PDB file of C-alpha atoms in Angstrom:
ATOM      1  CA  MET A   9      12.154   1.708 -17.779  1.00 47.00           C
ATOM      2  CA  ASN A  10      12.355  -0.452 -20.856  1.00 50.00           C
ATOM      3  CA  ALA A  11      15.427  -0.708 -23.051  1.00 56.00           C
ATOM      4  CA  LEU A  12      13.720   0.773 -26.119  1.00 56.00           C
ATOM      5  CA  HIS A  13      12.568   3.972 -24.350  1.00 58.00           C
ATOM      6  CA  LEU A  14       9.068   3.735 -25.850  1.00 52.00           C
ATOM      7  CA  LYS A  15       6.570   6.538 -25.327  1.00 56.00           C
ATOM      8  CA  LYS A  16       3.133   5.786 -23.947  1.00 54.00           C
ATOM      9  CA  GLY A  17       0.940   4.446 -26.772  1.00 54.00           C
ATOM     10  CA  SER A  18       3.882   3.163 -28.773  1.00 51.00           C
ATOM     11  CA  SER A  19       4.706  -0.456 -29.312  1.00 50.00           C
ATOM     12  CA  LYS A  20       7.968  -2.181 -30.090  1.00 53.00           C
ATOM     13  CA  HIS A  21       5.952  -4.289 -32.557  1.00 54.00           C
ATOM     14  CA  SER A  22       4.588  -1.365 -34.592  1.00 53.00           C
ATOM     15  CA  ALA A  23       6.084   1.425 -36.658  1.00 53.00           C
ATOM     16  CA  TYR A  24       3.000   3.560 -36.009  1.00 57.00           C
ATOM     17  CA  ASP A  25       2.242   5.902 -33.153  1.00 53.00           C
ATOM     18  CA  LEU A  26      -0.784   4.287 -31.511  1.00 54.00           C
ATOM     19  CA  LYS A  27      -1.595   7.174 -29.149  1.00 56.00           C
ATOM     20  CA  ASN A  28      -5.111   8.495 -29.216  1.00 55.00           C
ATOM     21  CA  PRO A  29      -5.065  11.696 -31.361  1.00 54.00           C
ATOM     22  CA  LEU A  30      -7.807  13.189 -29.159  1.00 52.00           C
ATOM     23  CA  GLY A  31      -5.682  12.660 -26.042  1.00 58.00           C
ATOM     24  CA  ASP A  32      -6.258  10.746 -22.860  1.00 75.00           C
ATOM     25  CA  HIS A  33      -6.210  13.633 -20.386  1.00 87.00           C
ATOM     26  CA  LEU A  34      -9.383  14.745 -18.612  1.00 89.00           C
ATOM     27  CA  GLU A  35     -11.021  18.037 -19.497  1.00 92.00           C
ATOM     28  CA  THR A  36     -13.997  19.832 -17.966  1.00 93.00           C
ATOM     29  CA  HIS A  37     -16.576  21.182 -20.432  1.00 94.00           C
ATOM     30  CA  THR A  38     -19.742  23.242 -20.031  1.00 95.00           C
ATOM     31  CA  LEU A  39     -22.476  22.051 -22.385  1.00 95.00           C
ATOM     32  CA  THR A  40     -25.813  23.765 -22.989  1.00 96.00           C
ATOM     33  CA  VAL A  41     -28.660  21.722 -24.418  1.00 95.00           C
ATOM     34  CA  LEU A  42     -31.912  23.265 -25.689  1.00 95.00           C
ATOM     35  CA  VAL A  43     -34.720  20.723 -25.320  1.00 95.00           C
ATOM     36  CA  ASP A  44     -38.500  20.423 -25.504  1.00 94.00           C
ATOM     37  CA  ASN A  45     -40.050  21.238 -22.135  1.00 93.00           C
ATOM     38  CA  GLU A  46     -42.045  18.063 -21.627  1.00 92.00           C
ATOM     39  CA  ALA A  47     -42.204  15.277 -19.088  1.00 92.00           C
ATOM     40  CA  GLY A  48     -39.339  12.809 -19.148  1.00 92.00           C
ATOM     41  CA  VAL A  49     -36.890  14.802 -21.290  1.00 93.00           C
ATOM     42  CA  LEU A  50     -34.529  15.624 -18.421  1.00 92.00           C
ATOM     43  CA  ALA A  51     -34.586  11.973 -17.340  1.00 93.00           C
ATOM     44  CA  ARG A  52     -33.650  10.883 -20.876  1.00 92.00           C
ATOM     45  CA  VAL A  53     -30.778  13.360 -21.108  1.00 91.00           C
ATOM     46  CA  ILE A  54     -29.437  12.408 -17.686  1.00 91.00           C
ATOM     47  CA  GLY A  55     -29.961   8.736 -18.530  1.00 91.00           C
ATOM     48  CA  LEU A  56     -27.510   9.159 -21.394  1.00 90.00           C
ATOM     49  CA  PHE A  57     -24.841  10.176 -18.867  1.00 89.00           C
ATOM     50  CA  SER A  58     -25.574   7.549 -16.229  1.00 87.00           C
ATOM     51  CA  GLY A  59     -26.086   4.726 -18.710  1.00 85.00           C
ATOM     52  CA  ARG A  60     -22.617   5.214 -20.142  1.00 86.00           C
ATOM     53  CA  GLY A  61     -20.831   6.018 -16.901  1.00 87.00           C
ATOM     54  CA  TYR A  62     -20.211   9.692 -17.695  1.00 89.00           C
ATOM     55  CA  ASN A  63     -19.918  12.016 -14.721  1.00 88.00           C
ATOM     56  CA  ILE A  64     -21.967  15.173 -14.193  1.00 93.00           C
ATOM     57  CA  ASP A  65     -20.190  17.825 -12.126  1.00 92.00           C
ATOM     58  CA  SER A  66     -23.034  20.354 -12.266  1.00 93.00           C
ATOM     59  CA  LEU A  67     -26.570  20.374 -13.677  1.00 94.00           C
ATOM     60  CA  THR A  68     -29.107  23.176 -14.006  1.00 95.00           C
ATOM     61  CA  VAL A  69     -32.336  23.257 -15.975  1.00 94.00           C
ATOM     62  CA  ALA A  70     -35.089  25.811 -16.454  1.00 94.00           C
ATOM     63  CA  GLU A  71     -37.711  26.786 -18.993  1.00 94.00           C
ATOM     64  CA  VAL A  72     -36.352  29.558 -21.239  1.00 94.00           C
ATOM     65  CA  ASP A  73     -39.180  29.932 -23.787  1.00 93.00           C
ATOM     66  CA  HIS A  74     -42.674  29.571 -22.337  1.00 93.00           C
ATOM     67  CA  GLU A  75     -44.492  29.962 -25.670  1.00 93.00           C
ATOM     68  CA  GLY A  76     -42.126  27.613 -27.515  1.00 91.00           C
ATOM     69  CA  HIS A  77     -42.075  25.127 -24.593  1.00 94.00           C
ATOM     70  CA  LEU A  78     -38.272  25.002 -24.539  1.00 95.00           C
ATOM     71  CA  SER A  79     -35.938  24.393 -21.614  1.00 95.00           C
ATOM     72  CA  ARG A  80     -32.209  24.898 -21.344  1.00 96.00           C
ATOM     73  CA  ILE A  81     -30.075  22.298 -19.613  1.00 96.00           C
ATOM     74  CA  THR A  82     -26.571  23.339 -18.575  1.00 96.00           C
ATOM     75  CA  VAL A  83     -24.297  20.390 -17.817  1.00 95.00           C
ATOM     76  CA  VAL A  84     -20.717  20.561 -16.631  1.00 95.00           C
ATOM     77  CA  THR A  85     -18.991  17.244 -17.290  1.00 94.00           C
ATOM     78  CA  THR A  86     -15.473  15.846 -17.211  1.00 92.00           C
ATOM     79  CA  GLY A  87     -13.928  13.393 -19.636  1.00 90.00           C
ATOM     80  CA  THR A  88     -11.296  12.836 -22.263  1.00 90.00           C
ATOM     81  CA  PRO A  89     -11.691  14.841 -25.482  1.00 91.00           C
ATOM     82  CA  ALA A  90     -13.037  11.698 -27.180  1.00 90.00           C
ATOM     83  CA  VAL A  91     -15.645  11.191 -24.448  1.00 91.00           C
ATOM     84  CA  ILE A  92     -16.737  14.846 -24.641  1.00 92.00           C
ATOM     85  CA  GLU A  93     -17.171  14.551 -28.417  1.00 93.00           C
ATOM     86  CA  GLN A  94     -19.158  11.334 -27.938  1.00 92.00           C
ATOM     87  CA  ILE A  95     -21.428  13.000 -25.353  1.00 93.00           C
ATOM     88  CA  LYS A  96     -22.137  15.924 -27.705  1.00 94.00           C
ATOM     89  CA  ALA A  97     -22.856  13.605 -30.631  1.00 94.00           C
ATOM     90  CA  GLN A  98     -25.192  11.396 -28.595  1.00 92.00           C
ATOM     91  CA  LEU A  99     -27.036  14.398 -27.151  1.00 93.00           C
ATOM     92  CA  GLY A 100     -27.453  15.851 -30.646  1.00 93.00           C
ATOM     93  CA  ARG A 101     -29.102  12.637 -31.891  1.00 93.00           C
ATOM     94  CA  MET A 102     -31.804  12.649 -29.206  1.00 91.00           C
ATOM     95  CA  VAL A 103     -35.284  13.524 -30.505  1.00 86.00           C
ATOM     96  CA  PRO A 104     -36.289  16.221 -27.955  1.00 91.00           C
ATOM     97  CA  VAL A 105     -32.919  18.017 -28.315  1.00 93.00           C
ATOM     98  CA  HIS A 106     -32.901  21.133 -30.514  1.00 95.00           C
ATOM     99  CA  SER A 107     -29.259  22.166 -30.098  1.00 94.00           C
ATOM    100  CA  VAL A 108     -26.082  21.291 -28.210  1.00 96.00           C
ATOM    101  CA  HIS A 109     -23.366  23.867 -27.573  1.00 95.00           C
ATOM    102  CA  ASP A 110     -19.981  23.346 -25.937  1.00 95.00           C
ATOM    103  CA  LEU A 111     -19.317  26.728 -24.352  1.00 95.00           C
ATOM    104  CA  THR A 112     -15.806  25.634 -23.406  1.00 93.00           C
ATOM    105  CA  VAL A 113     -14.660  25.502 -27.031  1.00 94.00           C
ATOM    106  CA  GLU A 114     -17.094  27.857 -28.792  1.00 93.00           C
ATOM    107  CA  GLY A 115     -15.580  31.050 -27.434  1.00 89.00           C
ATOM    108  CA  ALA A 116     -15.952  33.341 -24.469  1.00 92.00           C
ATOM    109  CA  SER A 117     -18.770  32.620 -22.056  1.00 92.00           C
ATOM    110  CA  VAL A 118     -20.034  33.751 -18.670  1.00 94.00           C
ATOM    111  CA  GLU A 119     -20.537  31.177 -15.900  1.00 94.00           C
ATOM    112  CA  ARG A 120     -22.148  31.875 -12.541  1.00 96.00           C
ATOM    113  CA  GLU A 121     -23.405  29.881  -9.616  1.00 96.00           C
ATOM    114  CA  LEU A 122     -25.523  30.813  -6.617  1.00 97.00           C
ATOM    115  CA  ALA A 123     -25.033  29.400  -3.129  1.00 97.00           C
ATOM    116  CA  LEU A 124     -26.769  29.746   0.212  1.00 98.00           C
ATOM    117  CA  VAL A 125     -24.314  29.360   3.094  1.00 98.00           C
ATOM    118  CA  LYS A 126     -25.445  28.939   6.711  1.00 98.00           C
ATOM    119  CA  VAL A 127     -22.938  29.964   9.384  1.00 97.00           C
ATOM    120  CA  THR A 128     -23.518  29.730  13.137  1.00 96.00           C
ATOM    121  CA  GLY A 129     -21.504  31.473  15.773  1.00 92.00           C
ATOM    122  CA  THR A 130     -21.349  34.277  18.299  1.00 92.00           C
ATOM    123  CA  GLY A 131     -18.876  36.931  19.310  1.00 92.00           C
ATOM    124  CA  GLU A 132     -15.728  37.442  17.242  1.00 95.00           C
ATOM    125  CA  LYS A 133     -16.529  34.574  14.851  1.00 94.00           C
ATOM    126  CA  ARG A 134     -19.861  36.199  14.008  1.00 94.00           C
ATOM    127  CA  VAL A 135     -18.163  39.554  13.341  1.00 95.00           C
ATOM    128  CA  GLU A 136     -15.467  37.894  11.204  1.00 96.00           C
ATOM    129  CA  ALA A 137     -18.135  36.051   9.165  1.00 96.00           C
ATOM    130  CA  MET A 138     -19.801  39.399   8.422  1.00 96.00           C
ATOM    131  CA  ARG A 139     -16.471  40.994   7.412  1.00 97.00           C
ATOM    132  CA  THR A 140     -15.660  38.098   5.108  1.00 97.00           C
ATOM    133  CA  SER A 141     -19.108  38.234   3.529  1.00 97.00           C
ATOM    134  CA  GLU A 142     -18.585  41.918   2.699  1.00 97.00           C
ATOM    135  CA  VAL A 143     -15.278  41.155   0.955  1.00 97.00           C
ATOM    136  CA  PHE A 144     -17.004  38.492  -1.169  1.00 97.00           C
ATOM    137  CA  ARG A 145     -20.108  40.675  -1.715  1.00 97.00           C
ATOM    138  CA  ALA A 146     -22.307  38.024  -0.145  1.00 97.00           C
ATOM    139  CA  ALA A 147     -25.717  39.231   0.995  1.00 97.00           C
ATOM    140  CA  VAL A 148     -27.294  38.317   4.334  1.00 97.00           C
ATOM    141  CA  VAL A 149     -30.701  36.820   3.489  1.00 97.00           C
ATOM    142  CA  ASP A 150     -31.541  35.506   6.964  1.00 97.00           C
ATOM    143  CA  SER A 151     -30.248  36.337  10.411  1.00 95.00           C
ATOM    144  CA  THR A 152     -30.917  35.069  13.916  1.00 94.00           C
ATOM    145  CA  LEU A 153     -29.046  35.637  17.170  1.00 93.00           C
ATOM    146  CA  GLU A 154     -26.933  32.526  16.485  1.00 93.00           C
ATOM    147  CA  SER A 155     -26.722  32.261  12.703  1.00 95.00           C
ATOM    148  CA  PHE A 156     -26.572  33.908   9.291  1.00 95.00           C
ATOM    149  CA  VAL A 157     -27.587  32.660   5.884  1.00 97.00           C
ATOM    150  CA  PHE A 158     -25.496  34.272   3.163  1.00 98.00           C
ATOM    151  CA  GLU A 159     -26.374  34.403  -0.522  1.00 98.00           C
ATOM    152  CA  ILE A 160     -23.324  34.499  -2.785  1.00 98.00           C
ATOM    153  CA  THR A 161     -23.178  34.565  -6.567  1.00 97.00           C
ATOM    154  CA  GLY A 162     -20.079  34.125  -8.678  1.00 96.00           C
ATOM    155  CA  THR A 163     -17.760  31.646 -10.261  1.00 94.00           C
ATOM    156  CA  PRO A 164     -17.506  28.206  -8.668  1.00 93.00           C
ATOM    157  CA  GLU A 165     -13.962  29.094  -7.558  1.00 95.00           C
ATOM    158  CA  LYS A 166     -15.224  32.193  -5.725  1.00 97.00           C
ATOM    159  CA  ILE A 167     -17.891  30.180  -3.947  1.00 97.00           C
ATOM    160  CA  ASP A 168     -15.369  27.459  -3.031  1.00 97.00           C
ATOM    161  CA  ALA A 169     -13.062  30.102  -1.523  1.00 97.00           C
ATOM    162  CA  PHE A 170     -15.921  31.664   0.481  1.00 98.00           C
ATOM    163  CA  VAL A 171     -17.013  28.278   1.819  1.00 97.00           C
ATOM    164  CA  ARG A 172     -13.422  27.381   2.831  1.00 97.00           C
ATOM    165  CA  LEU A 173     -13.144  30.629   4.799  1.00 97.00           C
ATOM    166  CA  MET A 174     -16.472  30.002   6.548  1.00 97.00           C
ATOM    167  CA  VAL A 175     -15.464  26.551   7.840  1.00 97.00           C
ATOM    168  CA  PRO A 176     -13.507  27.836  10.888  1.00 96.00           C
ATOM    169  CA  LEU A 177     -16.175  30.509  11.494  1.00 96.00           C
ATOM    170  CA  GLY A 178     -18.990  27.995  12.035  1.00 96.00           C
ATOM    171  CA  LEU A 179     -20.098  26.708   8.632  1.00 97.00           C
ATOM    172  CA  GLU A 180     -23.223  24.592   9.094  1.00 97.00           C
ATOM    173  CA  GLU A 181     -24.682  23.972   5.660  1.00 97.00           C
ATOM    174  CA  VAL A 182     -24.221  24.852   1.977  1.00 97.00           C
ATOM    175  CA  ALA A 183     -26.793  24.685  -0.839  1.00 97.00           C
ATOM    176  CA  ARG A 184     -25.524  25.333  -4.394  1.00 96.00           C
ATOM    177  CA  THR A 185     -27.507  25.772  -7.600  1.00 94.00           C
ATOM    178  CA  GLY A 186     -24.986  24.509 -10.103  1.00 93.00           C
ATOM    179  CA  ILE A 187     -23.546  26.498 -12.965  1.00 95.00           C
ATOM    180  CA  ALA A 188     -25.664  28.638 -15.270  1.00 95.00           C
ATOM    181  CA  ALA A 189     -23.721  29.678 -18.378  1.00 94.00           C
ATOM    182  CA  ILE A 190     -24.219  31.653 -21.563  1.00 94.00           C
ATOM    183  CA  SER A 191     -21.945  32.643 -24.441  1.00 93.00           C
ATOM    184  CA  ARG A 192     -20.698  36.218 -24.677  1.00 92.00           C
ATOM    185  CA  GLY A 193     -21.333  38.549 -27.592  1.00 86.00           C
ATOM    186  CA  THR A 194     -23.647  37.997 -30.532  1.00 77.00           C
TER     187      THR A 194
END
């Protein structure tokens, strides 16, 4: 500890608070980007993230307007508030981008993810896997004498909890779609 008891971002040589006004803590944001549905657009959008070292936690993309040739990209990313603002600004300047929305700050939104979870086992573990799937409202989409494939839809936290409970029951494989999100209301 220094003798002047300076806060982070302060300097004994300055009378000004030099801390970043946008903060230096990490935040997770869900961004939706409406883009032209043409070859190479997704690569350009993702290139913006990789070229600047930004992380993508989740990515989904699908055509949402067949006649207008528009696709919606949903990206979940983590960064400081300044980095998130920079990402939104850079996405907004791209030519094939029609709109960028930050669902995290624009109000209430609904986020869901789908996962397929393969569990192998026999006897009591098989029965317990079925009981757990009922609690989580997971549907059995494939069944053999040794395994189940469950389909579960919900928040990422719900899917994480289901997967954790399946580990001791014979979890073999997990396939997740990534988050799809939309704002609530009008």
